[in-house]
Tab-separated table of C-alpha atoms and ligand atoms in Angstrom:
chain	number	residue	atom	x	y	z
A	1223	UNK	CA	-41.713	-1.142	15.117
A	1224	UNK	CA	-40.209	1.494	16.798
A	1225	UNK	CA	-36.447	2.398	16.566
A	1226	UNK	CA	-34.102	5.570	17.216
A	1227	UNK	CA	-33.395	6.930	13.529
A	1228	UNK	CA	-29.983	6.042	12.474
A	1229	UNK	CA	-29.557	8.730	10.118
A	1230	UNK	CA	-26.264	9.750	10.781
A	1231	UNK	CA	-25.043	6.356	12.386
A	1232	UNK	CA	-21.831	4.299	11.524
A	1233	UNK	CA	-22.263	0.491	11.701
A	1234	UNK	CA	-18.756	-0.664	10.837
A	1235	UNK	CA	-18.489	-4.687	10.179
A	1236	UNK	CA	-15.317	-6.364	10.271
A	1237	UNK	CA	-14.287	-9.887	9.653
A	1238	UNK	CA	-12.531	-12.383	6.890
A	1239	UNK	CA	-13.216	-13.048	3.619
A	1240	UNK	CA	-16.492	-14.775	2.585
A	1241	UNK	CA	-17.568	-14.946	6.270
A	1242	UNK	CA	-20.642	-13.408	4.727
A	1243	UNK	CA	-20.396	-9.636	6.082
A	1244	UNK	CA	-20.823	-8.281	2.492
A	1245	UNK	CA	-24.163	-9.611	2.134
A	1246	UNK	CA	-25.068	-8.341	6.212
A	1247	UNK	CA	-23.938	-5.227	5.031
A	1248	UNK	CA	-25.632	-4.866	2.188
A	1249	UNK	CA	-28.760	-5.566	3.600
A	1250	UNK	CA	-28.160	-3.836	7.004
A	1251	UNK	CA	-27.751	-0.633	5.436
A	1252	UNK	CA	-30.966	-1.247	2.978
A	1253	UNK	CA	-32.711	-1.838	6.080
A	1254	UNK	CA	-31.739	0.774	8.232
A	1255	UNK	CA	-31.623	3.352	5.094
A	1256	UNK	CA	-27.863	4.182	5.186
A	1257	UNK	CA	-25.617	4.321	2.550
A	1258	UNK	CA	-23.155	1.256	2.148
A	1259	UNK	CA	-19.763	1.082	1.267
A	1260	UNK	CA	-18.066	-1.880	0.514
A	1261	UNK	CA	-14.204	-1.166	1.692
A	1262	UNK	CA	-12.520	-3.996	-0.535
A	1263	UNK	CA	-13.106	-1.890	-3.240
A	1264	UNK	CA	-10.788	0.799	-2.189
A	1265	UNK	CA	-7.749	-1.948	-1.740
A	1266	UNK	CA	-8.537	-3.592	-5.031
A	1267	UNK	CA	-9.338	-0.303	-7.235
A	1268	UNK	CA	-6.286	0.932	-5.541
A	1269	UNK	CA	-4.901	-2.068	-6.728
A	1270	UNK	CA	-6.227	-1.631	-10.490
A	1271	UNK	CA	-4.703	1.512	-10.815
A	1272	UNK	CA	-0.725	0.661	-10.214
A	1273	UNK	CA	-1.253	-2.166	-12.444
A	1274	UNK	CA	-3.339	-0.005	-15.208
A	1275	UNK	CA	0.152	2.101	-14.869
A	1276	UNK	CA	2.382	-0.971	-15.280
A	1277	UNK	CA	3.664	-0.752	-11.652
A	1278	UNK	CA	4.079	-2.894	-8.975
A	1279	UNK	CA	0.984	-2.991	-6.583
A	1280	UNK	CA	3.609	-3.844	-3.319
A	1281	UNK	CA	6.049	-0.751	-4.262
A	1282	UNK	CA	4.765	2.046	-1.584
A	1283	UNK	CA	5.627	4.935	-3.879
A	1284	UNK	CA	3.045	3.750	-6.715
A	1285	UNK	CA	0.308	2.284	-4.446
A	1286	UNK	CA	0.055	5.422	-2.551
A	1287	UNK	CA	-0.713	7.960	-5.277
A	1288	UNK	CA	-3.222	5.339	-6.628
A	1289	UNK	CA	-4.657	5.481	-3.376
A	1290	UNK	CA	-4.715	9.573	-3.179
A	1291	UNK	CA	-6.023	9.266	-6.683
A	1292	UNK	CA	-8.894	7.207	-6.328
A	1293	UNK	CA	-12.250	8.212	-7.663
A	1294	UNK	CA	-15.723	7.120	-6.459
A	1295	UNK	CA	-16.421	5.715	-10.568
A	1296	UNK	CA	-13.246	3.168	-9.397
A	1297	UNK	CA	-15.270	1.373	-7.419
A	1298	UNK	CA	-17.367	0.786	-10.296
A	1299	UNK	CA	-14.682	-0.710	-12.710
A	1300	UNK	CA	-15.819	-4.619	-13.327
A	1301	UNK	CA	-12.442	-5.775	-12.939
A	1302	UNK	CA	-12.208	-5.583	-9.364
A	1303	UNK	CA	-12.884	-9.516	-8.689
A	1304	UNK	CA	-10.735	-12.634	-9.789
A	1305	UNK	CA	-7.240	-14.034	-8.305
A	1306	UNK	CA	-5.403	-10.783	-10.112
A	1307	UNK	CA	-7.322	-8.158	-8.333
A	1308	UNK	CA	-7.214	-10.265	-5.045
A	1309	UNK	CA	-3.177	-9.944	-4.909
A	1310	UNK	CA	-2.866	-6.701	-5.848
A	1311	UNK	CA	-5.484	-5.734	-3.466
A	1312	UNK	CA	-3.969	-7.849	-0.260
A	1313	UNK	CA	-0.598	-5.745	-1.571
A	1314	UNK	CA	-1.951	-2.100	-1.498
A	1315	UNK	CA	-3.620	-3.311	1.977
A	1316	UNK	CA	-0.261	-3.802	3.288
A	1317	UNK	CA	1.492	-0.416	2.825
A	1318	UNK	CA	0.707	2.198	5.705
A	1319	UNK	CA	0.773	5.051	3.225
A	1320	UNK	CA	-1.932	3.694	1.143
A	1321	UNK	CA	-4.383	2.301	4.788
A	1322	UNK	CA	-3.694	6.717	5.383
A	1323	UNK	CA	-4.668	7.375	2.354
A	1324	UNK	CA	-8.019	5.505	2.339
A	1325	UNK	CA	-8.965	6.434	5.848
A	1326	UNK	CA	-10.152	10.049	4.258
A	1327	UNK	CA	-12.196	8.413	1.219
A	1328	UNK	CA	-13.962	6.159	4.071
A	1329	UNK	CA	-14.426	9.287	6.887
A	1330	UNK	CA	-16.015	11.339	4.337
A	1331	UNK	CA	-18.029	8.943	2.618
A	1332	UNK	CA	-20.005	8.896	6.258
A	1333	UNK	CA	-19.404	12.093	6.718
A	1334	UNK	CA	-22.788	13.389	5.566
A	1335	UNK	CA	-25.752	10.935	6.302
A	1336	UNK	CA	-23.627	8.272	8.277
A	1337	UNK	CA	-23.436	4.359	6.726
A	1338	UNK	CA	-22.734	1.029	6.690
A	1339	UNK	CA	-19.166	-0.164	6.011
A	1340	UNK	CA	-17.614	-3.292	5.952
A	1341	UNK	CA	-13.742	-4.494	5.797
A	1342	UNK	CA	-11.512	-5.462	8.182
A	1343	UNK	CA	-10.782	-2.396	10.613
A	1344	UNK	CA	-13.484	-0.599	10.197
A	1345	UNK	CA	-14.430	-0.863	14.061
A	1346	UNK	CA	-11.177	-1.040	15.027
A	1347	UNK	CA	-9.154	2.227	12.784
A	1348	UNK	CA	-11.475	3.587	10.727
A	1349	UNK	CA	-14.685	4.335	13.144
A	1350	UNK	CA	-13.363	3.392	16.307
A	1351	UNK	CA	-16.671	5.519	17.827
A	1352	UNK	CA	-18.980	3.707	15.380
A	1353	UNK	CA	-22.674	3.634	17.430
A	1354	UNK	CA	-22.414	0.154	16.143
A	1355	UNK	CA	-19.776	-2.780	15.502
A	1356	UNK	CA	-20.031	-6.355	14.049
A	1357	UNK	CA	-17.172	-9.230	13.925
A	1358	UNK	CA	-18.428	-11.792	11.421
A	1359	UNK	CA	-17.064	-14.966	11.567
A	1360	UNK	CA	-17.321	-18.647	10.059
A	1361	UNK	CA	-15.055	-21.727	10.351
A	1362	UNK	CA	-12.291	-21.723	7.411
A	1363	UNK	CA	-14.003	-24.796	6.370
A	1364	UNK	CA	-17.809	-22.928	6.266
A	1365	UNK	CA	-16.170	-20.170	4.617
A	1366	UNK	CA	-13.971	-22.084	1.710
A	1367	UNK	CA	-17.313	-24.406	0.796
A	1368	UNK	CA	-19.284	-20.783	0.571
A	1369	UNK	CA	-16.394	-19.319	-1.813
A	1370	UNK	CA	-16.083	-22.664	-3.894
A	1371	UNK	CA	-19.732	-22.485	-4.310
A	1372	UNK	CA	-20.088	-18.915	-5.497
A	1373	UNK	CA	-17.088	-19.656	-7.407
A	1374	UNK	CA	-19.027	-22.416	-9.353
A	1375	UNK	CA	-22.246	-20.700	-9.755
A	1376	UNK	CA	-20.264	-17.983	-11.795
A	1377	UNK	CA	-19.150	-21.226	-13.871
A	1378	UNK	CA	-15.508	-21.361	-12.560
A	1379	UNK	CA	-14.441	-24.251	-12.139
A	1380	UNK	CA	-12.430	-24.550	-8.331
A	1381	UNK	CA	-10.768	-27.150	-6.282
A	1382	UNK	CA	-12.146	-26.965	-2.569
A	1383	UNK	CA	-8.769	-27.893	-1.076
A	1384	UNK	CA	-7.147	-25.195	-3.387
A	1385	UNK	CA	-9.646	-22.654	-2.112
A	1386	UNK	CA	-9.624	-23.656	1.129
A	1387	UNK	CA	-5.164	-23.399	1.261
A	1388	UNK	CA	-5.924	-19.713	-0.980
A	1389	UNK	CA	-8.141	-18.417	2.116
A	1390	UNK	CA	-6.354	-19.405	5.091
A	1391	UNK	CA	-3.413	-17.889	3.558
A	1392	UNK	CA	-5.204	-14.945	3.241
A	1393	UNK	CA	-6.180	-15.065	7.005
A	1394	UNK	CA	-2.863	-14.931	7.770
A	1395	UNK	CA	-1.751	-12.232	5.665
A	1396	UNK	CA	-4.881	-9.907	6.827
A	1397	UNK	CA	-3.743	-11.165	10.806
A	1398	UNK	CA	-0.081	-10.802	10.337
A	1399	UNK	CA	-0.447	-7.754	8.909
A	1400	UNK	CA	2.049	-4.670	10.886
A	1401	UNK	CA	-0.364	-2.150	9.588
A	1402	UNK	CA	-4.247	-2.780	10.857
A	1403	UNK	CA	-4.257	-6.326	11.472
A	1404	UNK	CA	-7.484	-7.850	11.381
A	1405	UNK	CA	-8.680	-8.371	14.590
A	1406	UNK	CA	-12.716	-8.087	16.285
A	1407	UNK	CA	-12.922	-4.120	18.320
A	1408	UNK	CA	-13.130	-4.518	22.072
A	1409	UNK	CA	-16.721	-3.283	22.016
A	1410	UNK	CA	-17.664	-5.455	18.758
A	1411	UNK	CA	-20.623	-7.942	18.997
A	1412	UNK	CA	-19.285	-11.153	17.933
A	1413	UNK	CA	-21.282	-13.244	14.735
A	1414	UNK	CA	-20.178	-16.392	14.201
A	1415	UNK	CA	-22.494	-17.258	11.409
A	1416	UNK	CA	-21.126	-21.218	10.655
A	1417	UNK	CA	-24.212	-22.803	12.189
A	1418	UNK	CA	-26.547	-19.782	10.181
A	1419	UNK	CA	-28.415	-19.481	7.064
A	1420	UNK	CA	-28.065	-16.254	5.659
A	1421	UNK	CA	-31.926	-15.052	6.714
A	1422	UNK	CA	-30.582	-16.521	10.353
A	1423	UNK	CA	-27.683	-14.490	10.301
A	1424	UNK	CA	-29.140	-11.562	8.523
A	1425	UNK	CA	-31.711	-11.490	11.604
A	1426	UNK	CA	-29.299	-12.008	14.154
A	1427	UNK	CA	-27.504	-9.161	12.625
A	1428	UNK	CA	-30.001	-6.724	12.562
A	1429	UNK	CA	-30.793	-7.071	15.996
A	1430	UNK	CA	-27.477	-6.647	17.727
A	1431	UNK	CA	-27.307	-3.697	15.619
A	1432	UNK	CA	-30.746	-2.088	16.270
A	1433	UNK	CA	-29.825	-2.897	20.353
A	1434	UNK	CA	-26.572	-0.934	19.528
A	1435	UNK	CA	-28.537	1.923	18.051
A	1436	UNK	CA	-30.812	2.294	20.111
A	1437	UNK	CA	-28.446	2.160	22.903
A	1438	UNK	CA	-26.553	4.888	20.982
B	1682	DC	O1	-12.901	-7.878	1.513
B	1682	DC	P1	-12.081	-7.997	0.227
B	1682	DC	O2	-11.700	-9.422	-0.098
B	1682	DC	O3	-12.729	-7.330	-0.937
B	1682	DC	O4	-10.723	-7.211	0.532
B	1682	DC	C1	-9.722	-7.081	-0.442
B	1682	DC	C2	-8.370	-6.929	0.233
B	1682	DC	O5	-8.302	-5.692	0.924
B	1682	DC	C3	-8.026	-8.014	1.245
B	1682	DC	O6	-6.659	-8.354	1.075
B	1682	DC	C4	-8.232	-7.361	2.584
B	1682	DC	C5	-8.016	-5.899	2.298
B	1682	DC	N1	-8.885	-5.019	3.079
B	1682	DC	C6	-8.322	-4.324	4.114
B	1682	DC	O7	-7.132	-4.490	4.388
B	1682	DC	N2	-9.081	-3.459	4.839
B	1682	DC	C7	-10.376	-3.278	4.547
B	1682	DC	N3	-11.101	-2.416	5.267
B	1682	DC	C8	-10.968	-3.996	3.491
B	1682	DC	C9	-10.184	-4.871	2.771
């Protein structure tokens, strides 16, 4: 199979929560032999830290030098998941200062071999020059039975109408939001992946993004 060699590509996917772009992302990258960063981590380590230091993840001041503080070993902490980290990361995601902040950590983690990262402005803030971009979509319904069902297989027990409220508030925090709304690049391909199985979606991924690259 023949293919330009991404080395030193950006493939920045952007889309809600559990519209399945973490698992694309993953694999893209393993496929394509990038590195892969998962950009949620930043928000909710950032988030981590102001509450480690007993402050308040929405106060600018504190979420900003968490932000400028951050370490790569962060991302690592196994506290990053869970309705607690969720809050305090959808706060840090709000403040300008902090989105600034992060921009660096993201740059230079592509800096040297290129990679895959996904979030929600990757495409659109981050690497608006990215060789390639994905928008990953599913229905709110599609993408509050996926989150009740992961939710369950970790043994936590979930109400579907619960999670279903809990992510389309969510959508409208990350849409509402002054500073990087989420919203699809002009020159993203669109993946609505309702209708897909993950090895479906997976395949439909990979090749909009090796016609990108090898566009590129
Ligand atoms: O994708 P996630 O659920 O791990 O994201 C955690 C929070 O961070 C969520 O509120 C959205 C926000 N986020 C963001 O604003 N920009 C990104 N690139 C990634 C996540």
């Amino acid at each position: 199979m023949s293919m330009a060699a991404p080395r030193g590509k950006v493939v920045a996917i952007d889309g809600p929560a559990a519209a399945g772009k973490g698992t694309l992302a993953r694999r893209l990258a393993a496929a394509l032999g990038l590195p892969y960063l998962d950009t949620g981590l930043l928000y909710r380590a950032t988030g981590r830290r102001v509450l480690d230091g007993g402050g308040d993840p929405a106060d600018p001041c504190a979420a900003e030098a968490a932000a400028r503080a951050l370490q790569p070993a962060d991302l690592e902490r196994g506290d990053l998941r869970g309705p607690i980290a969720d809050q305090a990361a959808a706060a840090v995601a709000a403040i300008p200062a902090v989105r600034a902040a992060l921009l660096d950590f993201q740059r230079q983690f592509a800096a040297a071999r290129g990679a895959v990262l996904d979030g929600r402005d990757i495409g659109t803030v981050i690497f608006p020059a990215a060789e390639a971009k994905l928008f990953v979509t599913a229905s709110l319904a599609e993408r509050a039975r996926r989150r009740h069902a992961e939710l369950a297989g970790r043994g936590m027990a979930a109400d579907l109408a619960a999670v279903t409220a809990d992510m389309a508030a969510r959508d409208a925090a990350d849409a509402a939001r002054a500073a990087a709304p989420l919203r699809p690049a002009a020159d993203a391909v669109l993946l609505d992946t309702t209708a897909l199985d993950a090895e479906a979606a997976f395949a439909a991924a990979l090749a909009a993004v090796r016609a990108r690259l090898g566009a590129a």
